[in-house]
Coordinates of C-alpha atoms in Angstrom, one line a residue:
Chain U
M1 CA 87.6 78.4 138.2
E2 CA 91.0 77.6 136.9
K3 CA 91.9 78.6 133.4
F4 CA 90.7 76.4 130.5
E5 CA 90.5 78.6 127.4
L6 CA 91.1 78.4 123.8
H7 CA 93.0 81.0 121.7
I8 CA 92.6 81.1 118.0
L9 CA 95.9 82.1 116.3
G10 CA 94.7 81.2 112.8
C11 CA 91.5 79.8 111.3
G12 CA 91.9 80.0 107.5
S13 CA 92.7 77.1 105.2
A14 CA 95.6 76.5 102.8
L15 CA 95.3 79.6 100.6
P16 CA 96.3 82.8 102.3
T17 CA 93.7 85.6 102.5
T18 CA 93.9 89.1 103.8
R19 CA 91.7 88.1 106.8
H20 CA 93.0 84.8 108.0
F21 CA 96.2 83.0 109.1
P22 CA 96.4 79.3 108.5
T23 CA 95.4 76.9 111.3
S24 CA 96.8 77.2 114.8
Q25 CA 95.3 77.3 118.2
I26 CA 96.5 77.5 121.8
L27 CA 94.7 75.8 124.6
N28 CA 95.5 77.3 128.0
V29 CA 94.9 74.8 130.8
R30 CA 95.8 76.4 134.1
D31 CA 98.6 78.4 132.4
K32 CA 100.1 75.3 130.7
L33 CA 99.9 76.1 127.0
F34 CA 99.2 73.4 124.4
M35 CA 99.5 74.3 120.7
I36 CA 97.3 72.6 118.2
D37 CA 98.6 72.8 114.7
C38 CA 101.1 75.4 113.7
G39 CA 100.5 77.0 110.3
E40 CA 102.8 79.8 108.9
G41 CA 102.8 82.8 111.1
A42 CA 101.7 80.9 114.3
Q43 CA 104.6 82.4 116.3
L44 CA 103.6 85.9 115.2
Q45 CA 100.0 85.4 116.3
F46 CA 101.3 83.7 119.5
R47 CA 103.3 86.8 120.3
K48 CA 100.2 89.0 119.6
S49 CA 98.1 86.9 122.0
R50 CA 100.4 88.0 124.8
L51 CA 100.7 84.4 126.0
K52 CA 104.1 83.3 127.2
F53 CA 106.3 81.2 124.9
S54 CA 107.9 79.7 128.0
R55 CA 104.6 78.1 129.0
L56 CA 104.4 76.0 125.9
N57 CA 105.8 72.5 126.2
H58 CA 103.6 70.4 123.8
I59 CA 102.5 70.9 120.2
F60 CA 100.0 68.6 118.6
I61 CA 100.0 68.4 114.8
S62 CA 96.9 67.0 113.2
H63 CA 98.4 66.1 109.8
L64 CA 101.3 66.9 107.5
H65 CA 99.8 69.5 105.2
G66 CA 101.8 72.7 105.0
D67 CA 99.0 74.9 106.3
H68 CA 99.0 73.0 109.6
C69 CA 102.8 72.8 110.2
F70 CA 104.8 75.3 108.2
G71 CA 105.1 77.6 111.3
L72 CA 107.1 75.0 113.2
L73 CA 110.5 76.0 111.8
G74 CA 110.1 79.6 112.8
L75 CA 108.7 78.9 116.2
I76 CA 111.4 76.4 117.1
S77 CA 114.1 78.8 115.9
T78 CA 112.7 81.6 117.9
L79 CA 112.5 79.5 121.1
N80 CA 116.2 78.8 120.4
L81 CA 117.1 82.4 120.0
L82 CA 115.3 83.1 123.3
G83 CA 117.6 80.5 125.0
R84 CA 114.9 78.1 126.0
T85 CA 116.3 75.1 127.9
A86 CA 113.1 73.0 128.5
E87 CA 112.2 70.1 126.2
L88 CA 109.7 70.9 123.5
H89 CA 107.5 67.9 122.6
I90 CA 105.9 67.7 119.2
H91 CA 103.2 65.1 118.6
S92 CA 102.2 64.2 115.1
P93 CA 101.6 61.5 112.6
Q94 CA 104.7 59.7 111.3
G95 CA 107.2 61.6 109.2
L96 CA 107.5 65.0 110.6
E97 CA 110.8 64.5 112.3
E98 CA 112.5 63.2 109.2
L99 CA 111.2 66.3 107.3
L100 CA 112.1 68.9 109.8
K101 CA 115.4 67.6 111.2
P102 CA 117.7 68.6 108.3
M103 CA 116.3 72.1 108.3
L104 CA 116.4 72.5 112.1
D105 CA 120.0 71.3 112.1
F106 CA 121.0 73.8 109.5
F107 CA 119.2 76.8 110.8
N108 CA 119.9 76.3 114.4
H109 CA 123.6 75.4 114.8
Q110 CA 123.5 75.2 118.5
M111 CA 120.2 74.2 120.0
T112 CA 119.8 75.4 123.5
Y113 CA 117.0 72.9 124.1
P114 CA 115.9 69.5 122.9
V115 CA 113.0 69.1 120.4
V116 CA 111.4 65.7 121.1
F117 CA 109.3 64.3 118.3
H118 CA 106.5 61.7 119.1
A119 CA 104.8 60.0 116.2
F120 CA 101.3 58.6 116.9
E121 CA 99.3 56.0 115.0
T122 CA 96.3 57.5 113.3
K123 CA 93.8 54.6 113.1
E124 CA 92.7 54.2 116.8
P125 CA 92.1 56.8 119.5
T126 CA 95.4 57.0 121.4
L127 CA 96.4 58.6 124.6
V128 CA 99.2 61.0 123.6
Y129 CA 99.6 63.1 126.7
E130 CA 98.7 62.9 130.4
D131 CA 99.5 64.9 133.5
R132 CA 97.9 65.2 136.9
S133 CA 94.9 67.1 135.6
L134 CA 94.6 66.5 131.9
T135 CA 94.6 63.8 129.2
V136 CA 95.0 64.3 125.5
T137 CA 93.6 61.6 123.2
T138 CA 93.8 61.5 119.4
I139 CA 90.5 61.5 117.4
P140 CA 91.1 59.5 114.1
L141 CA 89.8 61.6 111.2
R142 CA 89.5 61.0 107.5
H143 CA 91.4 63.3 105.2
R144 CA 93.6 62.9 102.2
M145 CA 96.5 61.7 104.4
P146 CA 96.8 60.3 107.9
T147 CA 95.1 62.8 110.2
C148 CA 93.9 63.0 113.8
G149 CA 92.0 65.5 115.9
F150 CA 92.6 65.8 119.7
L151 CA 90.4 65.5 122.7
F152 CA 91.6 67.5 125.7
A153 CA 89.8 66.2 128.9
E154 CA 90.3 67.4 132.4
K155 CA 90.4 64.6 135.0
P156 CA 87.7 64.6 137.5
R157 CA 88.9 66.3 140.6
P158 CA 88.3 65.2 144.2
N159 CA 85.7 67.1 146.2
H160 CA 86.6 70.2 148.1
I161 CA 86.9 69.8 151.9
I162 CA 84.8 72.3 153.9
R163 CA 87.4 73.5 156.3
E164 CA 84.9 74.7 158.9
M165 CA 83.4 71.2 159.2
I166 CA 86.8 69.5 159.5
D167 CA 87.6 71.9 162.4
F168 CA 84.2 71.4 163.9
Y169 CA 84.5 67.6 164.1
Q170 CA 88.3 67.9 164.9
I171 CA 89.0 65.4 162.1
P172 CA 92.7 64.4 162.0
V173 CA 94.8 65.3 158.9
Y174 CA 95.4 61.7 157.9
E175 CA 91.7 61.3 157.2
L176 CA 91.5 64.2 154.8
N177 CA 92.5 62.3 151.6
R178 CA 89.9 59.6 152.1
I179 CA 87.2 62.3 152.7
K180 CA 88.2 64.2 149.6
N181 CA 87.8 61.0 147.7
G182 CA 84.2 60.5 149.0
A183 CA 84.5 58.6 152.3
D184 CA 82.3 59.4 155.3
Y185 CA 83.9 60.1 158.6
V186 CA 83.3 58.1 161.8
T187 CA 83.9 60.1 165.0
P188 CA 85.8 58.5 168.0
D189 CA 82.4 57.9 169.7
G190 CA 81.1 56.0 166.6
K191 CA 78.9 58.6 165.0
T192 CA 79.0 58.6 161.1
I193 CA 79.2 62.0 159.4
P194 CA 78.2 61.7 155.8
N195 CA 80.6 62.9 153.2
S196 CA 78.2 65.4 151.8
R197 CA 78.4 67.4 155.1
L198 CA 82.2 67.5 154.9
T199 CA 82.8 68.4 151.3
R200 CA 81.3 70.2 148.4
P201 CA 81.6 68.9 144.8
S202 CA 84.5 70.2 142.7
D203 CA 83.8 71.8 139.3
P204 CA 82.9 69.2 136.8
P205 CA 85.8 68.3 134.5
R206 CA 85.9 70.3 131.2
S207 CA 86.7 69.1 127.7
Y208 CA 87.7 70.4 124.4
A209 CA 87.7 68.5 121.1
Y210 CA 89.5 69.6 117.9
C211 CA 88.6 68.1 114.6
S212 CA 90.4 69.3 111.4
D213 CA 90.8 68.4 108.5
T214 CA 88.2 65.7 107.9
L215 CA 85.1 64.4 106.2
P216 CA 82.2 64.3 108.6
L217 CA 82.5 61.1 110.6
A218 CA 80.1 59.1 112.7
S219 CA 83.0 57.9 114.8
V220 CA 83.8 61.5 115.8
V221 CA 80.2 61.9 117.1
E222 CA 80.9 59.0 119.5
Q223 CA 84.2 60.3 120.6
V224 CA 83.3 63.9 121.3
R225 CA 80.0 63.2 122.9
G226 CA 79.1 65.9 125.4
V227 CA 82.3 67.9 125.3
D228 CA 82.1 71.5 126.5
L229 CA 83.5 72.9 123.2
L230 CA 83.9 71.2 119.9
F231 CA 86.1 72.8 117.2
H232 CA 85.1 71.3 113.9
E233 CA 86.4 72.4 110.5
A234 CA 83.7 73.9 108.3
T235 CA 85.7 74.7 105.1
F236 CA 82.7 75.0 102.8
V237 CA 79.0 76.2 102.7
E238 CA 76.3 73.7 101.8
E239 CA 76.2 74.8 98.2
D240 CA 79.9 73.5 97.9
A241 CA 79.1 70.2 99.5
A242 CA 80.4 68.3 96.4
R243 CA 83.7 70.1 96.6
A244 CA 83.9 69.4 100.3
K245 CA 83.5 65.7 99.7
E246 CA 86.0 65.6 96.9
T247 CA 88.7 67.4 99.0
Y248 CA 87.8 65.4 102.2
H249 CA 86.4 68.4 104.0
T250 CA 83.2 69.3 105.9
T251 CA 80.4 71.8 105.3
A252 CA 79.2 74.1 108.1
S253 CA 75.9 72.3 108.4
Q254 CA 77.6 68.9 108.5
A255 CA 79.8 70.2 111.3
A256 CA 76.7 71.4 113.1
S257 CA 75.0 68.0 112.6
I258 CA 77.9 66.4 114.3
A259 CA 77.7 68.9 117.2
R260 CA 73.9 68.2 117.6
E261 CA 74.2 64.4 117.4
A262 CA 77.1 64.4 119.9
G263 CA 75.2 66.7 122.3
V264 CA 78.2 69.0 122.7
K265 CA 77.6 72.3 124.6
R266 CA 79.1 74.6 122.0
L267 CA 80.4 74.4 118.5
L268 CA 83.2 76.5 117.1
V269 CA 83.7 76.3 113.3
G270 CA 86.8 77.3 111.4
H271 CA 89.3 76.3 108.6
F272 CA 87.4 78.6 106.2
S273 CA 88.0 78.3 102.5
A274 CA 89.6 81.3 100.9
R275 CA 86.7 81.5 98.4
Y276 CA 84.4 83.3 100.9
D277 CA 84.7 87.0 101.5
N278 CA 83.1 86.5 104.9
E279 CA 81.8 83.6 107.0
E280 CA 78.3 84.8 107.7
L281 CA 76.7 82.2 105.5
L282 CA 78.7 79.5 107.1
L283 CA 77.5 80.7 110.5
E284 CA 73.9 80.9 109.4
Q285 CA 73.9 77.4 107.9
A286 CA 75.5 75.9 111.0
R287 CA 73.2 77.7 113.4
A288 CA 70.1 76.5 111.5
V289 CA 71.2 73.0 112.7
F290 CA 72.9 73.8 116.0
P291 CA 72.2 77.2 117.5
E292 CA 75.1 77.2 119.9
T293 CA 77.7 77.8 117.1
L294 CA 80.5 80.3 117.1
L295 CA 82.7 81.4 114.2
A296 CA 86.4 81.2 114.8
K297 CA 88.4 84.4 114.3
E298 CA 92.0 85.4 114.8
T299 CA 92.7 86.6 118.4
L300 CA 89.4 85.2 119.6
C301 CA 89.6 83.7 123.1
V302 CA 86.9 81.2 124.2
P303 CA 86.7 80.4 127.9
I304 CA 85.6 76.8 128.3
Chain I
M1 CA 106.7 107.4 84.4
E2 CA 106.7 103.6 84.5
K3 CA 106.3 101.8 87.8
F4 CA 109.4 101.3 90.0
E5 CA 108.2 101.0 93.5
L6 CA 109.1 99.1 96.6
H7 CA 106.7 97.4 98.9
I8 CA 107.7 96.4 102.4
L9 CA 106.1 93.1 103.5
G10 CA 108.2 92.8 106.6
C11 CA 110.9 94.8 108.3
G12 CA 111.5 93.1 111.6
S13 CA 114.5 90.9 112.5
A14 CA 114.7 87.3 113.8
L15 CA 112.5 87.6 116.9
P16 CA 108.8 88.1 116.2
T17 CA 107.1 91.1 117.7
T18 CA 103.5 92.3 117.7
R19 CA 104.4 95.0 115.2
H20 CA 106.7 93.5 112.6
F21 CA 106.9 90.5 110.2
P22 CA 110.4 89.2 109.4
T23 CA 112.2 90.6 106.3
S24 CA 110.5 90.5 102.9
Q25 CA 110.1 93.1 100.2
I26 CA 108.6 93.3 96.7
L27 CA 110.1 95.5 94.0
N28 CA 107.6 96.3 91.3
V29 CA 109.3 97.2 88.1
R30 CA 106.8 98.0 85.4
D31 CA 104.5 95.3 86.9
K32 CA 107.1 92.6 87.0
L33 CA 107.5 91.7 90.7
F34 CA 110.8 90.8 92.3
M35 CA 110.8 89.5 95.8
I36 CA 113.7 90.2 98.1
D37 CA 114.0 87.8 101.0
C38 CA 111.0 85.8 102.2
G39 CA 110.6 85.6 105.9
E40 CA 107.7 83.7 107.6
G41 CA 104.4 85.2 106.6
A42 CA 105.7 86.9 103.4
Q43 CA 102.9 85.3 101.4
L44 CA 100.3 86.6 103.8
Q45 CA 101.7 90.1 103.5
F46 CA 102.0 89.7 99.7
R47 CA 98.3 89.0 99.6
K48 CA 97.5 92.0 101.7
S49 CA 99.5 94.2 99.4
R50 CA 97.0 93.4 96.6
L51 CA 99.9 92.7 94.2
K52 CA 99.4 89.8 91.9
F53 CA 101.2 86.5 92.7
S54 CA 101.3 85.7 89.0
R55 CA 103.5 88.7 88.4
L56 CA 106.3 87.2 90.5
N57 CA 108.9 85.2 88.7
H58 CA 112.1 85.9 90.6
I59 CA 113.0 85.7 94.3
F60 CA 116.3 86.9 95.7
I61 CA 117.4 85.5 99.0
S62 CA 120.2 87.4 100.8
H63 CA 121.3 84.6 103.1
L64 CA 120.2 81.4 104.7
H65 CA 119.0 82.7 108.1
G66 CA 115.4 81.6 108.9
D67 CA 114.0 85.1 109.2
H68 CA 115.0 85.7 105.6
C69 CA 113.7 82.5 104.0
F70 CA 111.2 80.5 106.1
G71 CA 108.3 82.0 104.1
L72 CA 109.4 80.2 100.9
L73 CA 107.8 76.8 101.7
G74 CA 104.4 78.4 102.2
L75 CA 104.7 80.7 99.2
I76 CA 105.8 78.0 96.8
S77 CA 103.0 75.7 98.0
T78 CA 100.4 78.3 97.6
L79 CA 101.5 79.1 94.0
N80 CA 101.1 75.3 93.4
L81 CA 97.6 75.3 94.8
L82 CA 96.8 78.2 92.5
G83 CA 97.9 76.0 89.5
R84 CA 100.8 78.2 88.5
T85 CA 102.6 76.9 85.4
A86 CA 105.4 79.5 84.9
E87 CA 108.9 78.8 86.2
L88 CA 109.7 80.4 89.6
H89 CA 113.4 81.3 89.9
I90 CA 115.0 81.5 93.3
H91 CA 118.4 83.1 93.6
S92 CA 120.4 82.6 96.8
P93 CA 123.8 81.6 98.2
Q94 CA 124.7 77.9 97.9
G95 CA 122.6 75.4 99.9
L96 CA 119.0 76.5 99.7
E97 CA 117.9 73.9 97.1
E98 CA 119.3 71.0 99.1
L99 CA 117.5 72.2 102.2
L100 CA 114.1 72.9 100.6
K101 CA 113.9 70.1 98.1
P102 CA 112.9 67.3 100.4
M103 CA 110.2 69.4 102.0
L104 CA 108.9 70.7 98.7
D105 CA 108.7 67.1 97.4
F106 CA 106.8 65.9 100.4
F107 CA 104.4 68.8 100.7
N108 CA 103.6 69.2 97.0
H109 CA 103.1 65.8 95.5
Q110 CA 102.4 67.1 92.1
M111 CA 104.0 70.4 91.2
T112 CA 102.2 72.4 88.6
Y113 CA 105.2 74.5 87.8
P114 CA 109.0 74.2 88.1
V115 CA 111.0 75.9 90.9
V116 CA 114.5 76.7 89.5
F117 CA 117.2 77.3 92.1
H118 CA 120.2 79.5 91.2
A119 CA 123.1 79.6 93.6
F120 CA 125.4 82.7 93.4
E121 CA 128.9 83.3 94.7
T122 CA 129.0 85.7 97.5
K123 CA 132.5 87.1 97.3
E124 CA 132.3 89.3 94.2
P125 CA 129.5 91.5 92.7
T126 CA 127.7 89.2 90.2
L127 CA 125.0 89.8 87.6
V128 CA 122.2 87.5 88.6
Y129 CA 119.4 88.8 86.5
E130 CA 119.0 90.7 83.3
D131 CA 116.1 91.6 81.0
R132 CA 115.5 94.4 78.4
S133 CA 115.1 97.1 81.0
L134 CA 116.7 95.9 84.3
T135 CA 119.8 94.3 85.8
V136 CA 120.2 92.8 89.2
T137 CA 123.7 92.5 90.7
T138 CA 124.7 91.1 94.0
I139 CA 126.3 93.3 96.7
P140 CA 128.7 91.2 98.8
L141 CA 128.0 91.8 102.5
R142 CA 129.6 90.7 105.7
H143 CA 127.4 88.8 108.1
R144 CA 127.7 85.6 110.2
M145 CA 127.3 83.5 107.0
P146 CA 127.7 84.1 103.2
T147 CA 125.4 87.1 102.5
C148 CA 124.7 89.4 99.6
G149 CA 122.5 92.4 99.0
F150 CA 121.1 93.3 95.6
L151 CA 121.4 96.3 93.3
F152 CA 118.4 96.7 90.9
A153 CA 119.3 99.1 88.1
E154 CA 117.2 100.2 85.2
K155 CA 119.1 100.3 81.9
P156 CA 119.4 103.6 80.2
R157 CA 116.6 104.1 77.8
P158 CA 116.9 105.6 74.3
N159 CA 115.6 109.1 73.8
H160 CA 112.0 109.7 73.0
I161 CA 111.3 110.7 69.4
I162 CA 109.3 113.9 69.0
R163 CA 106.6 112.7 66.6
E164 CA 105.8 116.2 65.2
M165 CA 109.4 116.8 64.1
I166 CA 109.6 113.4 62.4
D167 CA 106.5 114.4 60.5
F168 CA 107.8 117.9 59.8
Y169 CA 111.0 116.6 58.2
Q170 CA 109.3 113.6 56.6
I171 CA 111.9 111.3 58.1
P172 CA 111.6 107.7 56.8
V173 CA 110.7 105.0 59.4
Y174 CA 114.0 103.1 58.9
E175 CA 115.9 106.1 60.3
L176 CA 114.0 106.2 63.6
N177 CA 116.1 103.6 65.5
R178 CA 119.3 105.5 64.8
I179 CA 117.7 108.8 65.8
K180 CA 116.4 107.2 69.1
N181 CA 120.0 106.2 69.8
G182 CA 121.3 109.7 69.3
A183 CA 122.1 110.2 65.7
D184 CA 121.4 113.4 63.8
Y185 CA 119.4 113.4 60.6
V186 CA 120.6 114.5 57.3
T187 CA 117.8 115.6 54.9
P188 CA 117.8 114.6 51.2
D189 CA 119.2 118.1 50.4
G190 CA 122.1 117.7 52.7
K191 CA 120.9 119.7 55.7
T192 CA 121.8 118.3 59.2
I193 CA 119.1 118.3 61.8
P194 CA 120.7 117.9 65.2
N195 CA 119.4 115.0 67.3
S196 CA 118.4 117.4 70.1
R197 CA 115.7 118.9 67.8
L198 CA 114.2 115.5 67.0
T199 CA 114.2 113.8 70.5
R200 CA 113.8 114.6 74.1
P201 CA 115.7 112.7 76.7
S202 CA 114.0 109.7 78.4
D203 CA 113.7 109.5 82.1
P204 CA 117.0 108.8 83.8
P205 CA 117.4 105.2 84.8
R206 CA 116.4 104.4 88.4
S207 CA 118.1 102.2 90.9
Y208 CA 117.4 100.5 94.2
A209 CA 119.9 98.8 96.5
Y210 CA 119.1 96.4 99.3
C211 CA 121.7 95.7 102.0
S212 CA 120.7 93.3 104.8
D213 CA 122.2 91.7 107.0
T214 CA 125.6 93.1 107.3
L215 CA 128.3 95.0 109.2
P216 CA 128.7 98.5 107.7
L217 CA 131.1 98.2 104.7
A218 CA 133.2 100.6 102.7
S219 CA 132.7 98.3 99.7
V220 CA 129.0 98.9 99.9
V221 CA 129.5 102.7 99.7
E222 CA 131.3 102.2 96.4
Q223 CA 128.7 99.9 94.9
V224 CA 125.6 101.8 95.9
R225 CA 126.9 105.3 94.9
G226 CA 124.2 107.6 93.8
V227 CA 121.3 105.1 93.9
D228 CA 117.8 106.6 94.1
L229 CA 116.9 104.5 97.1
L230 CA 119.1 102.5 99.5
F231 CA 117.6 100.1 101.9
H232 CA 120.1 99.4 104.6
E233 CA 119.5 97.4 107.7
A234 CA 119.7 99.4 111.0
T235 CA 119.1 96.7 113.5
F236 CA 120.3 98.7 116.5
V237 CA 120.6 102.2 118.0
E238 CA 124.0 103.7 118.6
E239 CA 123.9 102.8 122.3
D240 CA 123.9 99.1 121.2
A241 CA 126.8 99.5 118.8
A242 CA 128.8 96.8 120.6
R243 CA 126.0 94.4 120.2
A244 CA 125.6 95.4 116.5
K245 CA 129.3 94.6 115.9
E246 CA 129.2 91.3 117.8
T247 CA 126.2 90.1 115.8
Y248 CA 127.4 91.5 112.4
H249 CA 124.8 94.1 112.2
T250 CA 124.6 97.9 111.6
T251 CA 123.4 100.8 113.7
A252 CA 121.0 103.4 112.4
S253 CA 123.7 106.1 112.3
Q254 CA 126.2 103.8 110.6
A255 CA 123.6 103.1 107.9
A256 CA 123.1 106.8 107.5
S257 CA 126.8 107.4 107.2
I258 CA 126.9 104.9 104.3
A259 CA 124.0 106.7 102.7
R260 CA 125.8 110.0 103.0
E261 CA 129.1 108.8 101.8
A262 CA 127.5 107.1 98.9
G263 CA 125.5 110.2 98.0
V264 CA 122.3 108.2 97.6
K265 CA 119.1 110.1 97.1
R266 CA 117.1 108.5 100.0
L267 CA 117.7 106.0 102.7
L268 CA 115.2 103.5 104.0
V269 CA 116.2 101.7 107.2
G270 CA 114.7 98.4 108.5
H271 CA 115.5 95.0 110.1
F272 CA 114.7 96.4 113.5
S273 CA 115.7 94.6 116.6
A274 CA 112.8 93.3 118.7
R275 CA 114.2 95.1 121.7
Y276 CA 112.8 98.5 120.7
D277 CA 109.1 99.3 121.3
N278 CA 109.2 101.8 118.5
E279 CA 111.8 103.0 116.0
E280 CA 111.7 106.7 116.6
L281 CA 115.2 106.8 118.1
L282 CA 116.6 104.9 115.2
L283 CA 115.1 107.4 112.8
E284 CA 116.3 110.3 114.9
Q285 CA 119.9 108.9 115.0
A286 CA 119.9 108.2 111.2
R287 CA 118.4 111.6 110.3
A288 CA 121.1 113.4 112.4
V289 CA 123.6 112.0 109.8
F290 CA 121.5 111.8 106.7
P291 CA 118.2 113.8 106.7
E292 CA 116.6 112.0 103.8
T293 CA 116.0 108.8 105.8
L294 CA 112.7 106.9 106.0
L295 CA 111.7 104.1 108.4
A296 CA 110.5 100.9 106.8
K297 CA 107.0 99.7 107.9
E298 CA 104.8 96.9 106.9
T299 CA 102.5 97.8 103.9
L300 CA 104.7 100.9 103.2
C301 CA 105.1 101.5 99.4
V302 CA 107.9 103.7 98.3
P303 CA 107.8 105.0 94.7
I304 CA 111.4 105.3 93.4

């Protein structure tokens, strides 16, 4: 099966701790790398992950809080030192380009590659990226400023042709695309060979949803229904639910409720408050609601 | 002896590696903390050092390259989240305030404390900080942009009074300051008690010099003469001397020559190029010239 795996570069929240970096993740889809959020130190963690900088072409920023984007300056500068020439696309809510541009201009006299900023609206789900095999759609969230999560969805793939059957029936090459897409084959003497004899189904398309930072939202449940992996922020334990609400964050059990209602396959929680010495209580509270819950952790890699 | 110790938060150079953070150090002088340079991740390393954020009031930035100052945004924002009220002073070459101000204003809507920027000239040694026990003076360096190192020097302290002798001669309290400063004491019946019987010398003043990034300079030798600890960048091994010159950096053996000529007590080398898998060769080359050389390393603490 082709690669579709998530690397956690950082899963802490705004205050630094001795255990966590601020938020950043890399989704590896068939060796194309997509970065989600870019907190301070993201490039250092990226390097540690042994993934290749050159495979990164798109960065998605959920919102303009420092713990989700202060790593951009360093990462962009490093790619410049490395002599990158390919465009780097940064997708974010409005405002990032204006903020970063003066610093990028000063700190990188001669850019070896273009940084292309794309601002997305944050009210409605919006397609922000598409290629042959993948779409990325925003997931509107509710935080203290315009914020979106991201839904990464593989496109359904055509069935696989069974080479031996093609040979057996001496099917001409120009028929193959139709057959891949589900058509039956009619032999020269008028016999119909059903598609199911000629192909086997491809792997079902996989999906990953990222939701941080946000209050728990019913609209998220709808949008992430059935995904293979849901990352949802779980900044606080249930006992700090009032604080979660006040700061527009989610508790571990609220995140788990969303996972359960949306019928996702697995839940990964992160964006942990600095107030906890470890995250065992968060995990316990989430698993009480949704057993298939994992804790995010720096250097964790989750195959999807 | 009162604290005078150096903590290495990062000692890599511009490109991230799996082993090093970019440049940042904390000098702890009697529990006042002074930060020198602030590369990306400095606040994370600061937290790991278990030193107290609240003890930091002055940051000295050598020059405006990203690997020496990209950590400022995160650190300043974190101190704001922590509700700091004391002024934070940032000393740097001209230009930093203009660059950081728009980002600080955006990312910290309500600052709980003032950040005060001080721009220093980079051509002549300049006193940039002074308190009762310490001075900080710039050390002009030669790099690809205006750059200074910093000389931290304790002020000489008055002698210590020997309490028993004061009691023995029944010396009145109002005489004590004069005696501390070296005066003899004349008894009511005209007998002179030499100062050396009444006091013992205080510890000699200590000093630390920081020089990064720079070509090797004769003027540095003059300015750091006899310091207890010299940090000097040693980005390259001797075999890469041409590259060092071209990029305005120093080799390990050049750094060691400066230490030897300046007669410093110990040399600490850092700012290692990402091209080396370890720094043993740098250490070897430096020690061949100046045996009292140490390699910088993250989390290293050097008492001075």
